Structure formats: structure tokens, C-alpha cells
mmCIF file of C-alpha atoms and ligand atoms in Angstrom:
data_model
loop_
_atom_site.group_PDB
_atom_site.id
_atom_site.type_symbol
_atom_site.label_atom_id
_atom_site.label_comp_id
_atom_site.label_asym_id
_atom_site.label_seq_id
_atom_site.Cartn_x
_atom_site.Cartn_y
_atom_site.Cartn_z
ATOM 1 C CA UNK A 1 3.869 -5.553 0.432
ATOM 2 C CA UNK A 2 4.292 -3.925 -2.965
ATOM 3 C CA UNK A 3 6.044 -0.606 -3.434
ATOM 4 C CA UNK A 4 5.004 1.824 -6.126
ATOM 5 C CA UNK A 5 7.219 2.454 -9.124
ATOM 6 C CA UNK A 6 8.294 5.863 -7.837
ATOM 7 C CA UNK A 7 9.103 4.452 -4.395
ATOM 8 C CA UNK A 8 11.049 1.541 -5.878
ATOM 9 C CA UNK A 9 13.049 3.817 -8.168
ATOM 10 C CA UNK A 10 13.861 6.188 -5.311
ATOM 11 C CA UNK A 11 15.161 3.197 -3.384
ATOM 12 C CA UNK A 12 17.180 1.892 -6.323
ATOM 13 C CA UNK A 13 18.628 5.375 -6.713
ATOM 14 C CA UNK A 14 19.962 5.235 -3.169
ATOM 15 C CA UNK A 15 21.899 2.110 -4.137
ATOM 16 C CA UNK A 16 23.564 3.744 -7.104
ATOM 17 C CA UNK A 17 21.158 2.693 -9.856
ATOM 18 C CA UNK A 18 20.629 5.533 -12.346
ATOM 19 C CA UNK A 19 16.942 6.494 -12.394
ATOM 20 C CA UNK A 20 15.054 9.415 -13.984
ATOM 21 C CA UNK A 21 14.536 12.506 -11.835
ATOM 22 C CA UNK A 22 10.748 12.325 -11.612
ATOM 23 C CA UNK A 23 8.027 14.102 -9.670
ATOM 24 C CA UNK A 24 4.807 12.575 -8.330
ATOM 25 C CA UNK A 25 1.515 14.418 -8.920
ATOM 26 C CA UNK A 26 -2.063 13.743 -7.897
ATOM 27 C CA UNK A 27 -3.862 16.360 -10.016
ATOM 28 C CA UNK A 28 -3.567 17.384 -13.704
ATOM 29 C CA UNK A 29 -2.423 20.860 -12.570
ATOM 30 C CA UNK A 30 0.318 19.415 -10.374
ATOM 31 C CA UNK A 31 1.356 17.206 -13.299
ATOM 32 C CA UNK A 32 1.670 20.298 -15.494
ATOM 33 C CA UNK A 33 3.733 22.108 -12.865
ATOM 34 C CA UNK A 34 5.981 19.053 -12.558
ATOM 35 C CA UNK A 35 6.511 18.947 -16.317
ATOM 36 C CA UNK A 36 7.407 22.642 -16.305
ATOM 37 C CA UNK A 37 10.104 21.927 -13.748
ATOM 38 C CA UNK A 38 11.426 18.819 -15.495
ATOM 39 C CA UNK A 39 11.282 20.108 -19.058
ATOM 40 C CA UNK A 40 9.425 18.641 -22.030
ATOM 41 C CA UNK A 41 8.845 16.054 -23.316
ATOM 42 C CA UNK A 42 7.784 13.978 -20.306
ATOM 43 C CA UNK A 43 6.289 10.560 -19.732
ATOM 44 C CA UNK A 44 3.193 10.352 -17.526
ATOM 45 C CA UNK A 45 2.950 7.097 -15.615
ATOM 46 C CA UNK A 46 0.027 5.822 -13.545
ATOM 47 C CA UNK A 47 1.097 4.683 -10.084
ATOM 48 C CA UNK A 48 -0.938 1.575 -9.413
ATOM 49 C CA UNK A 49 0.251 -1.673 -7.912
ATOM 50 C CA UNK A 50 -0.321 -3.861 -10.966
ATOM 51 C CA UNK A 51 1.787 -4.703 -13.992
ATOM 52 C CA UNK A 52 0.976 -4.023 -17.619
ATOM 53 C CA UNK A 53 0.118 -0.372 -17.124
ATOM 54 C CA UNK A 54 1.592 0.454 -20.516
ATOM 55 C CA UNK A 55 -0.871 -1.827 -22.320
ATOM 56 C CA UNK A 56 -3.782 -0.468 -20.243
ATOM 57 C CA UNK A 57 -3.145 3.119 -21.372
ATOM 58 C CA UNK A 58 -1.513 4.080 -18.097
ATOM 59 C CA UNK A 59 1.823 5.254 -19.581
ATOM 60 C CA UNK A 60 1.804 8.185 -22.037
ATOM 61 C CA UNK A 61 4.354 10.572 -23.498
ATOM 62 C CA UNK A 62 3.433 14.289 -23.636
ATOM 63 C CA UNK A 63 5.177 16.992 -25.689
ATOM 64 C CA UNK A 64 3.356 20.157 -24.598
ATOM 65 C CA UNK A 65 2.119 21.399 -21.216
ATOM 66 C CA UNK A 66 -1.501 21.233 -22.462
ATOM 67 C CA UNK A 67 -0.915 17.631 -23.429
ATOM 68 C CA UNK A 68 0.571 16.899 -20.008
ATOM 69 C CA UNK A 69 -2.500 18.268 -18.299
ATOM 70 C CA UNK A 70 -5.045 16.479 -20.496
ATOM 71 C CA UNK A 71 -3.197 13.150 -20.530
ATOM 72 C CA UNK A 72 -2.612 13.290 -16.773
ATOM 73 C CA UNK A 73 -6.360 13.934 -16.354
ATOM 74 C CA UNK A 74 -7.189 10.895 -18.519
ATOM 75 C CA UNK A 75 -4.780 8.670 -16.639
ATOM 76 C CA UNK A 76 -5.968 9.886 -13.212
ATOM 77 C CA UNK A 77 -9.497 8.880 -14.267
ATOM 78 C CA UNK A 78 -8.437 5.339 -15.131
ATOM 79 C CA UNK A 79 -9.070 2.200 -13.151
ATOM 80 C CA UNK A 80 -6.455 -0.398 -14.062
ATOM 81 C CA UNK A 81 -7.258 -4.030 -13.211
ATOM 82 C CA UNK A 82 -9.682 -2.867 -10.537
ATOM 83 C CA UNK A 83 -7.334 -0.329 -8.949
ATOM 84 C CA UNK A 84 -8.055 3.408 -9.180
ATOM 85 C CA UNK A 85 -5.173 5.617 -10.334
ATOM 86 C CA UNK A 86 -4.627 8.224 -7.608
ATOM 87 C CA UNK A 87 -1.131 9.406 -8.550
ATOM 88 C CA UNK A 88 0.972 9.802 -11.645
ATOM 89 C CA UNK A 89 4.738 9.926 -11.915
ATOM 90 C CA UNK A 90 6.105 12.569 -14.273
ATOM 91 C CA UNK A 91 9.503 11.505 -15.623
ATOM 92 C CA UNK A 92 11.624 13.128 -18.310
ATOM 93 C CA UNK A 93 10.822 11.167 -21.493
ATOM 94 C CA UNK A 94 13.655 8.902 -22.524
ATOM 95 C CA UNK A 95 14.846 8.204 -26.071
ATOM 96 C CA UNK A 96 14.802 4.443 -25.672
ATOM 97 C CA UNK A 97 17.100 2.464 -27.967
ATOM 98 C CA UNK A 98 16.846 -0.913 -26.276
ATOM 99 C CA UNK A 99 14.994 -2.483 -23.361
ATOM 100 C CA UNK A 100 16.532 -5.024 -20.999
ATOM 101 C CA UNK A 101 14.911 -7.021 -18.212
ATOM 102 C CA UNK A 102 16.742 -7.277 -14.900
ATOM 103 C CA UNK A 103 15.180 -8.727 -11.763
ATOM 104 C CA UNK A 104 15.799 -10.694 -8.597
ATOM 105 C CA UNK A 105 13.377 -13.264 -7.198
ATOM 106 C CA UNK A 106 13.637 -15.946 -4.559
ATOM 107 C CA UNK A 107 14.194 -19.275 -6.278
ATOM 108 C CA UNK A 108 12.766 -21.809 -3.869
ATOM 109 C CA UNK A 109 14.478 -24.736 -5.565
ATOM 110 C CA UNK A 110 17.981 -23.371 -5.124
ATOM 111 C CA UNK A 111 16.868 -21.595 -1.905
ATOM 112 C CA UNK A 112 18.635 -18.461 -3.079
ATOM 113 C CA UNK A 113 17.883 -15.056 -4.381
ATOM 114 C CA UNK A 114 18.346 -15.424 -8.118
ATOM 115 C CA UNK A 115 19.104 -12.704 -10.617
ATOM 116 C CA UNK A 116 17.278 -12.985 -13.923
ATOM 117 C CA UNK A 117 18.253 -10.985 -16.978
ATOM 118 C CA UNK A 118 17.088 -10.874 -20.547
ATOM 119 C CA UNK A 119 17.775 -8.822 -23.636
ATOM 120 C CA UNK A 120 14.037 -9.228 -24.367
ATOM 121 C CA UNK A 121 13.000 -6.540 -21.892
ATOM 122 C CA UNK A 122 10.097 -4.131 -21.780
ATOM 123 C CA UNK A 123 7.472 -6.825 -22.278
ATOM 124 C CA UNK A 124 6.062 -9.244 -19.690
ATOM 125 C CA UNK A 125 8.884 -11.444 -18.499
ATOM 126 C CA UNK A 126 6.303 -14.176 -17.810
ATOM 127 C CA UNK A 127 5.629 -14.256 -21.537
ATOM 128 C CA UNK A 128 9.330 -14.488 -22.361
ATOM 129 C CA UNK A 129 9.676 -17.294 -19.808
ATOM 130 C CA UNK A 130 6.755 -19.180 -21.359
ATOM 131 C CA UNK A 131 7.634 -18.775 -25.034
ATOM 132 C CA UNK A 132 11.417 -18.310 -25.220
ATOM 133 C CA UNK A 133 12.882 -19.385 -21.862
ATOM 134 C CA UNK A 134 16.369 -19.621 -23.433
ATOM 135 C CA UNK A 135 16.387 -15.814 -23.606
ATOM 136 C CA UNK A 136 16.521 -15.549 -19.800
ATOM 137 C CA UNK A 137 19.776 -15.871 -17.878
ATOM 138 C CA UNK A 138 19.517 -16.980 -14.234
ATOM 139 C CA UNK A 139 22.261 -16.578 -11.671
ATOM 140 C CA UNK A 140 21.871 -17.637 -8.030
ATOM 141 C CA UNK A 141 23.253 -15.141 -5.513
ATOM 142 C CA UNK A 142 25.186 -16.408 -2.520
ATOM 143 C CA UNK A 143 23.662 -14.600 0.486
ATOM 144 C CA UNK A 144 27.053 -14.293 2.227
ATOM 145 C CA UNK A 145 28.853 -12.858 -0.762
ATOM 146 C CA UNK A 146 26.174 -10.908 -2.595
ATOM 147 C CA UNK A 147 26.616 -10.208 -6.292
ATOM 148 C CA UNK A 148 30.328 -9.921 -7.072
ATOM 149 C CA UNK A 149 31.499 -7.852 -10.022
ATOM 150 C CA UNK A 150 32.577 -10.847 -12.096
ATOM 151 C CA UNK A 151 29.101 -12.408 -11.908
ATOM 152 C CA UNK A 152 27.452 -9.155 -12.950
ATOM 153 C CA UNK A 153 29.868 -8.940 -15.897
ATOM 154 C CA UNK A 154 29.077 -12.548 -16.757
ATOM 155 C CA UNK A 155 25.382 -11.695 -16.935
ATOM 156 C CA UNK A 156 26.074 -8.690 -19.171
ATOM 157 C CA UNK A 157 28.042 -10.923 -21.519
ATOM 158 C CA UNK A 158 25.351 -13.618 -21.526
ATOM 159 C CA UNK A 159 22.581 -11.255 -22.598
ATOM 160 C CA UNK A 160 24.795 -9.835 -25.347
ATOM 161 C CA UNK A 161 25.019 -6.354 -23.897
ATOM 162 C CA UNK A 162 27.525 -4.225 -25.859
ATOM 163 C CA UNK A 163 30.787 -3.916 -23.953
ATOM 164 C CA UNK A 164 30.618 -0.142 -23.572
ATOM 165 C CA UNK A 165 27.674 -0.599 -21.121
ATOM 166 C CA UNK A 166 29.296 -3.241 -18.925
ATOM 167 C CA UNK A 167 30.649 -0.869 -16.238
ATOM 168 C CA UNK A 168 27.213 0.778 -15.880
ATOM 169 C CA UNK A 169 25.480 -2.598 -15.946
ATOM 170 C CA UNK A 170 27.676 -3.863 -13.107
ATOM 171 C CA UNK A 171 26.713 -0.827 -11.005
ATOM 172 C CA UNK A 172 23.011 -1.385 -11.756
ATOM 173 C CA UNK A 173 23.063 -5.130 -11.084
ATOM 174 C CA UNK A 174 24.997 -4.797 -7.824
ATOM 175 C CA UNK A 175 22.807 -1.869 -6.741
ATOM 176 C CA UNK A 176 19.706 -3.932 -7.430
ATOM 177 C CA UNK A 177 21.110 -6.839 -5.423
ATOM 178 C CA UNK A 178 21.918 -4.529 -2.498
ATOM 179 C CA UNK A 179 18.443 -2.944 -2.617
ATOM 180 C CA UNK A 180 16.890 -6.423 -2.697
ATOM 181 C CA UNK A 181 18.822 -7.540 0.386
ATOM 182 C CA UNK A 182 18.407 -4.271 2.298
ATOM 183 C CA UNK A 183 14.608 -4.251 1.958
ATOM 184 C CA UNK A 184 14.088 -7.983 2.641
ATOM 185 C CA UNK A 185 12.430 -8.122 -0.740
ATOM 186 C CA UNK A 186 10.899 -11.186 -2.323
ATOM 187 C CA UNK A 187 11.119 -9.454 -5.704
ATOM 188 C CA UNK A 188 13.030 -6.477 -7.087
ATOM 189 C CA UNK A 189 12.758 -5.721 -10.746
ATOM 190 C CA UNK A 190 13.800 -3.200 -13.389
ATOM 191 C CA UNK A 191 11.794 -3.605 -16.589
ATOM 192 C CA UNK A 192 12.867 -1.915 -18.704
ATOM 193 C CA UNK A 193 16.461 -1.187 -17.899
ATOM 194 C CA UNK A 194 16.859 0.953 -20.989
ATOM 195 C CA UNK A 195 19.700 2.008 -23.220
ATOM 196 C CA UNK A 196 18.852 5.662 -23.634
ATOM 197 C CA UNK A 197 20.175 8.259 -26.076
ATOM 198 C CA UNK A 198 21.285 11.585 -24.602
ATOM 199 C CA UNK A 199 19.808 14.900 -25.805
ATOM 200 C CA UNK A 200 23.213 16.598 -25.955
ATOM 201 C CA UNK A 201 24.567 13.887 -28.221
ATOM 202 C CA UNK A 202 26.589 12.329 -25.413
ATOM 203 C CA UNK A 203 27.136 8.570 -25.229
ATOM 204 C CA UNK A 204 24.076 6.346 -24.619
ATOM 205 C CA UNK A 205 23.391 5.444 -21.007
ATOM 206 C CA UNK A 206 21.680 2.726 -19.009
ATOM 207 C CA UNK A 207 18.704 3.965 -16.956
ATOM 208 C CA UNK A 208 16.113 2.120 -14.853
ATOM 209 C CA UNK A 209 12.869 3.365 -16.413
ATOM 210 C CA UNK A 210 10.557 1.164 -14.378
ATOM 211 C CA UNK A 211 10.903 -0.268 -10.885
ATOM 212 C CA UNK A 212 9.125 -2.769 -8.750
ATOM 213 C CA UNK A 213 9.834 -4.044 -5.248
ATOM 214 C CA UNK A 214 7.783 -6.535 -3.272
ATOM 215 C CA UNK A 215 8.816 -6.631 0.382
ATOM 216 C CA UNK A 216 8.376 -9.920 2.252
ATOM 217 C CA UNK A 217 5.465 -9.272 4.634
ATOM 218 C CA UNK A 218 7.139 -11.441 7.276
ATOM 219 C CA UNK A 219 10.000 -8.940 7.400
ATOM 220 C CA UNK A 220 7.931 -5.769 7.437
ATOM 221 C CA UNK A 221 8.454 -5.409 11.184
ATOM 222 C CA UNK A 222 12.110 -4.701 10.424
ATOM 223 C CA UNK A 223 11.141 -1.856 8.088
ATOM 224 C CA UNK A 224 8.787 0.547 9.862
ATOM 225 C CA UNK A 225 9.644 3.223 7.274
ATOM 226 C CA UNK A 226 8.314 0.976 4.511
ATOM 227 C CA UNK A 227 5.275 -0.205 6.493
ATOM 228 C CA UNK A 228 4.333 3.453 6.829
ATOM 229 C CA UNK A 229 4.111 3.966 3.067
ATOM 230 C CA UNK A 230 1.928 0.898 2.438
ATOM 231 C CA UNK A 231 -0.771 1.770 -0.086
ATOM 232 C CA UNK A 232 -4.211 0.645 1.152
ATOM 233 C CA UNK A 233 -5.227 0.150 -2.505
ATOM 234 C CA UNK A 234 -2.708 -2.680 -2.688
ATOM 235 C CA UNK A 235 -5.382 -5.150 -1.673
ATOM 236 C CA UNK A 236 -8.918 -5.552 -2.974
ATOM 237 C CA UNK A 237 -11.562 -5.007 -0.297
ATOM 238 C CA UNK A 238 -12.144 -8.769 -0.133
ATOM 239 C CA UNK A 239 -8.441 -9.420 0.474
ATOM 240 C CA UNK A 240 -8.363 -6.757 3.167
ATOM 241 C CA UNK A 241 -11.418 -8.201 4.949
ATOM 242 C CA UNK A 242 -9.881 -11.662 4.730
ATOM 243 C CA UNK A 243 -6.572 -10.523 6.184
ATOM 244 C CA UNK A 244 -8.372 -8.777 9.059
ATOM 245 C CA UNK A 245 -10.408 -11.927 9.766
ATOM 246 C CA UNK A 246 -7.212 -14.026 9.807
ATOM 247 C CA UNK A 247 -8.089 -15.928 6.624
ATOM 248 C CA UNK A 248 -5.695 -16.850 3.828
ATOM 249 C CA UNK A 249 -7.538 -15.698 0.751
ATOM 250 C CA UNK A 250 -6.636 -15.263 -2.891
ATOM 251 C CA UNK A 251 -9.187 -14.310 -5.512
ATOM 252 C CA UNK A 252 -9.136 -16.374 -8.736
ATOM 253 C CA UNK A 253 -11.000 -16.314 -12.055
ATOM 254 C CA UNK A 254 -13.386 -19.283 -11.812
ATOM 255 C CA UNK A 255 -16.914 -19.697 -10.464
ATOM 256 C CA UNK A 256 -16.686 -22.257 -7.662
ATOM 257 C CA UNK A 257 -16.328 -20.490 -4.325
ATOM 258 C CA UNK A 258 -14.216 -22.582 -1.959
ATOM 259 C CA UNK A 259 -13.947 -22.721 1.802
ATOM 260 C CA UNK A 260 -11.336 -25.148 3.045
ATOM 261 C CA UNK A 261 -9.448 -25.601 6.290
ATOM 262 C CA UNK A 262 -5.713 -25.914 5.810
ATOM 263 C CA UNK A 263 -3.593 -24.525 3.001
ATOM 264 C CA UNK A 264 -2.559 -27.966 1.745
ATOM 265 C CA UNK A 265 -6.141 -29.192 1.541
ATOM 266 C CA UNK A 266 -7.114 -25.910 -0.151
ATOM 267 C CA UNK A 267 -4.415 -26.444 -2.794
ATOM 268 C CA UNK A 268 -5.554 -30.048 -3.304
ATOM 269 C CA UNK A 269 -9.124 -28.769 -3.650
ATOM 270 C CA UNK A 270 -8.057 -26.400 -6.450
ATOM 271 C CA UNK A 271 -6.364 -29.319 -8.205
ATOM 272 C CA UNK A 272 -9.338 -31.667 -7.892
ATOM 273 C CA UNK A 273 -11.748 -28.978 -9.108
ATOM 274 C CA UNK A 274 -9.590 -28.580 -12.215
ATOM 275 C CA UNK A 275 -9.338 -32.359 -12.530
ATOM 276 C CA UNK A 276 -13.136 -32.610 -12.796
ATOM 277 C CA UNK A 277 -13.313 -29.777 -15.319
ATOM 278 C CA UNK A 278 -14.291 -26.940 -12.991
ATOM 279 C CA UNK A 279 -12.618 -23.689 -12.057
ATOM 280 C CA UNK A 280 -12.195 -22.236 -8.545
ATOM 281 C CA UNK A 281 -13.254 -18.636 -7.814
ATOM 282 C CA UNK A 282 -10.832 -18.365 -4.940
ATOM 283 C CA UNK A 283 -8.349 -20.006 -2.652
ATOM 284 C CA UNK A 284 -9.558 -19.710 0.925
ATOM 285 C CA UNK A 285 -8.000 -21.351 3.924
ATOM 286 C CA UNK A 286 -9.937 -20.718 7.152
ATOM 287 C CA UNK A 287 -6.986 -22.296 9.020
ATOM 288 C CA UNK A 288 -7.078 -24.847 11.808
ATOM 289 C CA UNK A 289 -9.528 -24.496 14.687
ATOM 290 C CA UNK A 290 -11.773 -22.019 12.881
ATOM 291 C CA UNK A 291 -14.777 -21.077 14.977
ATOM 292 C CA UNK A 292 -18.230 -20.189 13.752
ATOM 293 C CA UNK A 293 -17.574 -16.440 13.461
ATOM 294 C CA UNK A 294 -14.514 -16.980 11.274
ATOM 295 C CA UNK A 295 -16.430 -19.372 9.046
ATOM 296 C CA UNK A 296 -19.195 -16.780 8.728
ATOM 297 C CA UNK A 297 -16.679 -14.072 7.771
ATOM 298 C CA UNK A 298 -15.201 -16.389 5.147
ATOM 299 C CA UNK A 299 -18.606 -17.180 3.689
ATOM 300 C CA UNK A 300 -19.526 -13.495 3.461
ATOM 301 C CA UNK A 301 -16.322 -12.838 1.497
ATOM 302 C CA UNK A 302 -17.026 -15.729 -0.894
ATOM 303 C CA UNK A 303 -20.643 -14.682 -1.434
ATOM 304 C CA UNK A 304 -19.719 -11.056 -2.107
ATOM 305 C CA UNK A 305 -18.012 -12.215 -5.323
ATOM 306 C CA UNK A 306 -20.492 -12.003 -8.220
ATOM 307 C CA UNK A 307 -18.546 -14.679 -10.164
ATOM 308 C CA UNK A 308 -19.442 -17.344 -7.619
ATOM 309 C CA UNK A 309 -22.093 -19.801 -8.913
ATOM 310 C CA UNK A 310 -21.727 -22.470 -6.259
ATOM 311 C CA UNK A 311 -19.991 -22.761 -2.891
ATOM 312 C CA UNK A 312 -17.950 -25.806 -1.979
ATOM 313 C CA UNK A 313 -17.015 -26.505 1.644
ATOM 314 C CA UNK A 314 -14.222 -28.975 2.130
ATOM 315 C CA UNK A 315 -13.528 -29.448 5.822
ATOM 316 C CA UNK A 316 -11.271 -31.988 7.433
ATOM 317 C CA UNK A 317 -12.076 -31.962 11.120
ATOM 318 C CA UNK A 318 -9.082 -32.309 13.366
ATOM 319 C CA UNK A 319 -8.770 -29.367 15.676
ATOM 320 C CA UNK A 320 -11.502 -27.802 13.568
ATOM 321 C CA UNK A 321 -14.873 -29.235 14.611
ATOM 322 C CA UNK A 322 -17.396 -30.132 11.953
ATOM 323 C CA UNK A 323 -20.373 -28.879 13.953
ATOM 324 C CA UNK A 324 -18.704 -25.487 14.543
ATOM 325 C CA UNK A 325 -18.156 -25.068 10.822
ATOM 326 C CA UNK A 326 -21.754 -26.062 10.094
ATOM 327 C CA UNK A 327 -23.036 -23.559 12.659
ATOM 328 C CA UNK A 328 -20.858 -20.862 11.094
ATOM 329 C CA UNK A 329 -22.314 -21.592 7.674
ATOM 330 C CA UNK A 330 -25.897 -21.500 8.989
ATOM 331 C CA UNK A 331 -25.181 -18.306 10.947
ATOM 332 C CA UNK A 332 -23.796 -16.526 7.889
ATOM 333 C CA UNK A 333 -26.678 -17.684 5.725
ATOM 334 C CA UNK A 334 -29.139 -16.068 8.133
ATOM 335 C CA UNK A 335 -27.531 -12.670 7.518
ATOM 336 C CA UNK A 336 -26.984 -12.877 3.784
ATOM 337 C CA UNK A 337 -29.839 -13.897 1.599
ATOM 338 C CA UNK A 338 -28.476 -16.205 -1.086
ATOM 339 C CA UNK A 339 -30.017 -18.487 -3.611
ATOM 340 C CA UNK A 340 -26.850 -20.078 -5.014
ATOM 341 C CA UNK A 341 -26.343 -23.800 -4.409
ATOM 342 C CA UNK A 342 -23.857 -25.144 -1.887
ATOM 343 C CA UNK A 343 -22.263 -28.475 -1.266
ATOM 344 C CA UNK A 344 -20.356 -29.531 1.818
ATOM 345 C CA UNK A 345 -17.983 -32.333 2.632
ATOM 346 C CA UNK A 346 -17.199 -32.516 6.303
ATOM 347 C CA UNK A 347 -15.191 -35.413 7.708
ATOM 348 C CA UNK A 348 -13.434 -35.955 11.000
ATOM 349 C CA UNK A 349 -14.235 -34.478 14.392
ATOM 350 C CA UNK A 350 -18.011 -34.109 14.923
ATOM 351 C CA UNK A 351 -18.786 -34.884 11.295
ATOM 352 C CA UNK A 352 -22.200 -36.486 12.061
ATOM 353 C CA UNK A 353 -23.384 -33.433 13.971
ATOM 354 C CA UNK A 354 -22.031 -31.092 11.264
ATOM 355 C CA UNK A 355 -23.724 -32.970 8.446
ATOM 356 C CA UNK A 356 -26.992 -33.172 10.378
ATOM 357 C CA UNK A 357 -27.021 -29.370 10.894
ATOM 358 C CA UNK A 358 -26.359 -28.781 7.194
ATOM 359 C CA UNK A 359 -28.939 -31.329 6.023
ATOM 360 C CA UNK A 360 -31.568 -29.624 8.185
ATOM 361 C CA UNK A 361 -30.745 -26.354 6.389
ATOM 362 C CA UNK A 362 -31.082 -28.156 3.023
ATOM 363 C CA UNK A 363 -27.415 -27.864 2.068
ATOM 364 C CA UNK A 364 -26.157 -30.747 -0.059
ATOM 365 C CA UNK A 365 -23.580 -32.945 1.634
ATOM 366 C CA UNK A 366 -21.131 -35.379 0.152
ATOM 367 C CA UNK A 367 -19.390 -38.385 1.654
ATOM 368 C CA UNK A 368 -16.099 -37.999 -0.191
ATOM 369 C CA UNK A 369 -13.818 -35.307 -1.550
ATOM 370 C CA UNK A 370 -14.309 -36.474 -5.152
ATOM 371 C CA UNK A 371 -18.088 -36.643 -4.815
ATOM 372 C CA UNK A 372 -18.276 -33.115 -3.334
ATOM 373 C CA UNK A 373 -16.157 -31.650 -6.118
ATOM 374 C CA UNK A 374 -18.074 -33.471 -8.862
ATOM 375 C CA UNK A 375 -21.342 -32.130 -7.430
ATOM 376 C CA UNK A 376 -19.946 -28.597 -7.255
ATOM 377 C CA UNK A 377 -18.656 -28.729 -10.841
ATOM 378 C CA UNK A 378 -22.060 -30.027 -11.994
ATOM 379 C CA UNK A 379 -23.914 -27.271 -10.097
ATOM 380 C CA UNK A 380 -21.637 -24.560 -11.506
ATOM 381 C CA UNK A 381 -22.586 -25.444 -15.103
HETATM 382 P P1 LIG B 401 4.480 -1.288 -17.165
HETATM 383 O O1 LIG B 401 3.746 -1.480 -18.463
HETATM 384 O O2 LIG B 401 3.517 -1.209 -16.010
HETATM 385 O O3 LIG B 401 5.553 -2.296 -16.934
HETATM 386 O O4 LIG B 401 5.173 0.168 -17.251
HETATM 387 P P2 LIG B 401 6.614 0.619 -17.789
HETATM 388 O O5 LIG B 401 7.125 1.688 -16.920
HETATM 389 O O6 LIG B 401 7.516 -0.522 -17.989
HETATM 390 O O7 LIG B 401 6.288 1.289 -19.203
HETATM 391 C C1 LIG B 401 5.841 0.502 -20.288
HETATM 392 C C2 LIG B 401 6.570 0.876 -21.550
HETATM 393 O O8 LIG B 401 6.415 2.268 -21.810
HETATM 394 C C3 LIG B 401 8.080 0.679 -21.500
HETATM 395 O O9 LIG B 401 8.479 -0.636 -21.765
HETATM 396 C C4 LIG B 401 8.550 1.645 -22.561
HETATM 397 O O10 LIG B 401 8.496 1.032 -23.826
HETATM 398 C C5 LIG B 401 7.534 2.764 -22.484
HETATM 399 N N1 LIG B 401 8.137 3.906 -21.749
HETATM 400 C C6 LIG B 401 8.282 4.062 -20.414
HETATM 401 N N2 LIG B 401 8.933 5.190 -20.123
HETATM 402 C C7 LIG B 401 9.224 5.774 -21.321
HETATM 403 C C8 LIG B 401 9.894 6.968 -21.726
HETATM 404 O O11 LIG B 401 10.392 7.734 -20.899
HETATM 405 N N3 LIG B 401 9.998 7.213 -23.058
HETATM 406 C C9 LIG B 401 9.465 6.383 -23.978
HETATM 407 N N4 LIG B 401 9.583 6.680 -25.267
HETATM 408 N N5 LIG B 401 8.828 5.262 -23.654
HETATM 409 C C10 LIG B 401 8.703 4.956 -22.357
HETATM 410 MN MN1 LIG B 402 7.587 -2.298 -16.809
#
């Protein structure tokens, strides 16, 4: 579960991380009132659960109250990466001198929470990791010890942070680590952690200007207060329907709709599609023992995606029965009128019966995994 920027920053603040004193608004008028309280200039920030809001026009500085109102109106009318902007955060505008990246993720290889820091902050850290990985410092955190002061100082030194900011940096880094642990997060990130000039000419300070927390869904039951603030816009409607139907579903960019039983087989299916030059539209695992109604729900979700040019079924019948899957497919096809081609590979339990049912409904079948994928890739062209 993702937390909004304003929620993440409030949380960081409770762990001693300096954050701007912002106000959330859901109308242009409320944004104006917030700016009046805070004092100009302000920064208006869309609160949507995707990254790259800055580039999408979802972060704007305003110098007058009129500007606040009109820019807040523009931003509240935006849809960023498919998500409508329903709230904006009004923060006092910061005089940014430098932007640092500071985050914690779970590193599955070292099986530890790992702090990542980079002097190349502000921009996408994925881009930094891809183009200049040497600019990122990684430090595993021992779960029994947490982030001791000396390690935080070590990180500050490694990213070349001027010495005068080290005490503040240590507070921020340790606060972030505590917030990460306390929320059972899988990710906690400050980007940018900014060196900010002070209006009264005082010494520059470190402030967390952006915040992101992703809470591990498996731990949500331990955080009823966080579960309560879950934003329903976090998921696309397809993802929501899939979750409710008990399907593991992730939307992707390609055009081959996939229905597979088992996460491992679904991953292998993605790989083999790429191997034969195709591109999957989704990852969908109907899970073991899927009955006809679940298969039908899965097919409806796949077919609702306008990108899908062909549907590939890859079913390995163990607990899942081939004939059940076939009946689910036929049942769903009776409700939704589709003309796009489909190809199925069903092996294992009741495969003859399953293939017979599909053949009767004029759905192409394939004897092997490779053959099914090759057919699907061909049909998608
Ligand atoms: P993101 O694009 O979704 O990660 O949103 P951010 O909150 O990180 O904002 C994107 C960029 O906007 C930052 O990297 C800053 O360069 C800029 N920005 C954010 N807040 C302020 C601010 O208070 N003052 C100024 N001048 N720029 C800001
Ligand atoms: Mn950011």
C-alpha cells in the first residue's frame, strides 16, 4: 500500500526528519486559503500515487494568491499516468541549492533493508542506477541494530555531503530508518532531500521536500491506522477487480493478454513471449485450483484492456483441471462479445476434455508451450 507524499512526510516528521509545514487542499479556494496561512511563495504539489509528478506538470511554484488559485485549479484538473488529481499539497516554497536522494528498500539478495543515497538527487533514481550506478551508495541495515550514527555519517561522507550538514543528515537518515521499520515498509524514500537556503539569511538546512512510503501489504493488519487511509485510487479498476477476484494481476505495456496458472509459469510465459519477439499486456496468475468463475473473471479483466490483440492461455493442470478452465473461458465468452483471436495450451489433468471443449468453440489450441507462444506472437502482429 502506497502512502501519499503528505502522509509520508507527516510520518517522517514524527521520527525527527525536518519536513515543510504544508497544508492539503482539495479545491482552488482551499489552496488559496492555505497559501495565505503559510505565506508566499508556495509550491503546489499534486497528490497522486505515481512518481514523476514534476515532469507531468503536477508540481508548480506560485508567487501570488491569484497564481495559487489558478495553478491549483490546473493541477486539480490533471490526470497523471491514469490517476486523477483529487488533492494538492501546499508547501512553503524552498530555495533549493542541492538535491540529494535518500531511500530504503528491501534488498532481497542481502535479505536486509538497505539504505541508498546519492548526491544525484531530485531526478529518477532508476535513471541514476541505470546510467551512473557508481553515484549510488548502498548500506545494508542490520535489523537488530538499526542504523547507527557512524553508518549514517559514513553515508554522508560517501556522497560528498559538506561536513556542516552531517549532524542534520544523521538525524534524517536515522529517522528514515526508524520510520521504515515502524511502518513495516518495503520502501521509504526522500527525493529530494534538499539543501535549502533560509529566508532570514540563516545557515542552509536539510529538508525532506518529497516523501514516499510503500507499506508491505502483508503487514497491513498490524497497522489499522494506515489501512484506514488507503487511497482507493491507488489501484486501477482492473487491479482492484483482480484483487477482489483473488487473482494476481499486473498490467503491462504489450498486446498479448495472458492467463496462466501459477506465478512461476506466468513469469516463464512473459520470458518466452519476449524470446519469440512478442510483448505481454499483463501478468495474470489465476492461481492453483481456479474454477470456472475465476477463469471467467480473469478473462473479463484481460478483454477489458484495449491494448490486447490476442489472448494466450497457458495452463498446467495439476490441481487446476483443464476442463474447468476451458468451461470458464467458454462461459466468459458467452457474456462478452469478442472478435480477437485466442490460443490455448492446456496440459495435465483433464487436458483432452479441455482441448475438446475449446476446439468445439473454435479456439486455437497448441500442443506445447513454445508453439502456443509462437502462435500468439504471430496473431498479435
Ligand atoms: P516528483 O516529481 O513526483 O518526485 O515530485 P517532487 O516533490 O520530487 O518534486 C519534483 C521537483 O520539483 C523537485 O525535485 C524540485 O526540483 C522541485 N520542487 C519541489 N518542491 C520545491 C520547492 O519547494 N521549491 C522549488 N523551487 N522547487 C521545488
Ligand atoms: Mn520526488
